[in-house]
Amino acid sequence: MENILSIKDLVVSFASDGRKDRAVAVNGLSLDIPRGGTVGLVGESGCGKSVTSLSVMGLLAENGRVDAGEARFAGQDLLKLPDRELRKLRGNRISMIFQEPMTSLNPVLTVGRQLTEAIRQHSDMDKAAAKARAIELLEHVGIPEAATRFGNYPHQLSGGMRQRVMIGMAMAMTPDLLIADEPTTALDVSIEAQILRLMKDLQRRHGTSILMITHNLGVVAELCDEVYVMYAGEVVERADVFTLFRDCAHPYTRGLMASLPRMTPKGQRLYNIRGTVPNLRAMPAGCRFAPRCELASERCHAEKPGLIDLGGGHLCRCFLRGEAANHE
Amino acid sequence: MNELLRAERLVKEFPVKNGVVHAVSDVSFTVAKGETLGLVGESGCGKSTLGKLILNLITPTSGAVWFKGTDLSALRGREQRRLRRGMQMIFQDPYASLDPRMTVGRIIMEPLTAHRVGSSRAERADMVRSLMEQVGIRPEFYGRYPHQFSGGQRQRIGIARALALDPELIICDEPVSALDVSIQAQILNLLSDLQAARGLTYLFISHDLNVVRYLSDRVMVMFLGQICELSPTEPLYSQPRHPYTKFLLEAVPQPDPTLRDDARALLAGEVASAINPPPGCRFHPRCPCADDLCRHKQPDLVEMAPGHLCACHHPLVDREIF
């Protein structure tokens, strides 16, 4: 299958004040996004999932640096592209939405102005036609009284409305790839459901591929075709969504799944992964999850496991291949 | 039922420039000793305001809070403080609710000092160490500062502080919303353990319906300052009576891809404003079942089944309507 984006062996590190060594936030990550597909990148705070997308888009903070790897998008390596070229792609063939849409909207321009600009950049519509199209888009993403809202500034809208404006913006640009970083985390469930449906709609209409970065396994189950699970800067498991939720193999993924209160009756204990995530500057020598893993053997503490293909592209970074793991 | 807390026709209104925010409108309920009452609803439904009213952190416009059989507002000064010791709160953001310049030991000790518990500083310090142990923070960390702890550990510190005065009721306001899944499970287990060990009563405020289901004996659903449904937990989840509850339950993305349903009905529109809320049933502008009656008359909270209350003119009764 053709990939719209293919990341290979990405390494990203950060400097911090007064230290010579750099903290490696992403350590040799590879990830493919098939054209028209939705790929989920899941993990907990600090696992490197957001850093991955920011480095691909050339948006790393100043103390961040891509040390190695490539990210092929439509034949070009995004990591080697000059800033100017990358900026052109970002507004054009690749759209991004973030947890807090306020950061990606210009606070001193009305949403209508921002939308019409985006539309006119990507078409030869005149001002009036672009305005009509913008209002149509606002209506489409479910903004009430779209014609009035057209003249509002971002701060006059609720968080859910702002996120919908961002999706409207993405629709105006009909991007090849939408990178969504926790787009619904700050929203109420009823608004979250609306946003997820709009993303599916964007994909259906324009064949847009989606990279969904989230910590919410419910959102992953709802939206994604394939899932990469990250832990401490590395992919520990990759599988299609049905396999992952039916039969995940890595002890970390299993632990995450078991920690979720689903139908768990009151009084019954929830499974919890012991301990906390390791420090970026003091990674365990062997498997990075070993100190928290109930199944870890001496080998796990001493030697680093690679990603093993369990069949059909189901990858797992574990010596035990998770077979003996059972948290039920 | 051994009643610990009773909210009686609580009303809280805030005047603003262009009207009045009806944050909490005529809310009555009781919580039994040892029970967990879950409180769910979306942003602006009044759930946090309700928590603050119960703790008397803000004064109700009208109505009363009864705790252990006493009307809190009838008490003044020392007497009120003494009764209020029995109620404590845990907050969503363990980063914002701990003073960064105080050591963890001092943070937990503060309520003890304020209420003159223990005869000496040394005795209070011993109590603090014991509390740290109970919530799973090593007592050696007594002299550390909040920034030296992870989010989950900070929430444990907040819990230790809430436990210091040996309360009977703890109001938990979104205590796990800012935590990662694996850490969330640790805190939920800790809350369960503490409840079992100390016979605690919880009012558990959350927007996460799965978490609420796991922890609660009964669940109360709020919409724009009013109770729309109040029921023992399982009946509410298996057979919601209020259309809003049903929408909420269906909107939660479930961690199971085989349950995907792109055709399921979604709640349209925005969360309405609590400033000058609509007349009649406040949910009617977003409700598919709304008719003339709903637009004009506010529904009463009616008992549909034992302990299962619902405020709707057209409650869902064993039928699928959307």
XYZ file of N, CA and C in Angstrom, chain A residues 51 67 85 92 94 101 112 118 134 173 193 248 261 277-278 282 314 322 328:
57
model
N 6.206 15.033 20.265
C 7.514 15.418 19.735
C 7.689 14.842 18.329
N 18.088 14.363 15.334
C 19.451 13.855 15.221
C 19.616 12.871 14.078
N 9.834 25.998 2.321
C 9.112 24.931 1.625
C 8.175 24.200 2.593
N -0.918 23.807 3.472
C -1.448 23.438 2.190
C -1.821 21.964 2.121
N -0.612 19.635 4.264
C -0.668 19.043 5.600
C -1.318 20.035 6.558
N -7.165 24.913 20.338
C -7.224 25.541 19.015
C -6.873 27.035 19.056
N -13.799 34.497 10.142
C -14.180 34.599 8.742
C -12.997 34.993 7.877
N -7.598 31.303 3.852
C -7.211 29.925 3.561
C -7.842 29.460 2.253
N -16.877 30.093 2.936
C -16.489 30.048 4.347
C -17.715 29.831 5.234
N -8.826 23.543 2.980
C -7.548 23.268 2.330
C -7.498 21.888 1.709
N -17.643 13.869 20.403
C -18.256 12.973 19.430
C -18.507 13.702 18.108
N -3.775 -7.662 22.262
C -2.511 -6.926 22.299
C -1.454 -7.786 22.967
N -11.207 1.652 33.534
C -12.445 1.174 34.127
C -13.475 1.064 33.010
N 7.035 6.291 34.693
C 7.831 6.337 33.472
C 9.286 6.694 33.809
N 10.270 6.037 33.160
C 11.668 6.354 33.476
C 12.061 7.751 32.996
N 17.931 8.806 32.164
C 18.376 7.628 32.908
C 17.564 6.420 32.476
N 1.823 -7.247 12.849
C 1.640 -6.967 14.276
C 3.024 -6.997 14.930
N 4.748 -11.250 24.858
C 3.485 -11.070 25.548
C 2.655 -12.320 25.703
N -5.672 -10.622 33.278
C -7.091 -10.709 33.613
C -7.306 -11.235 35.022
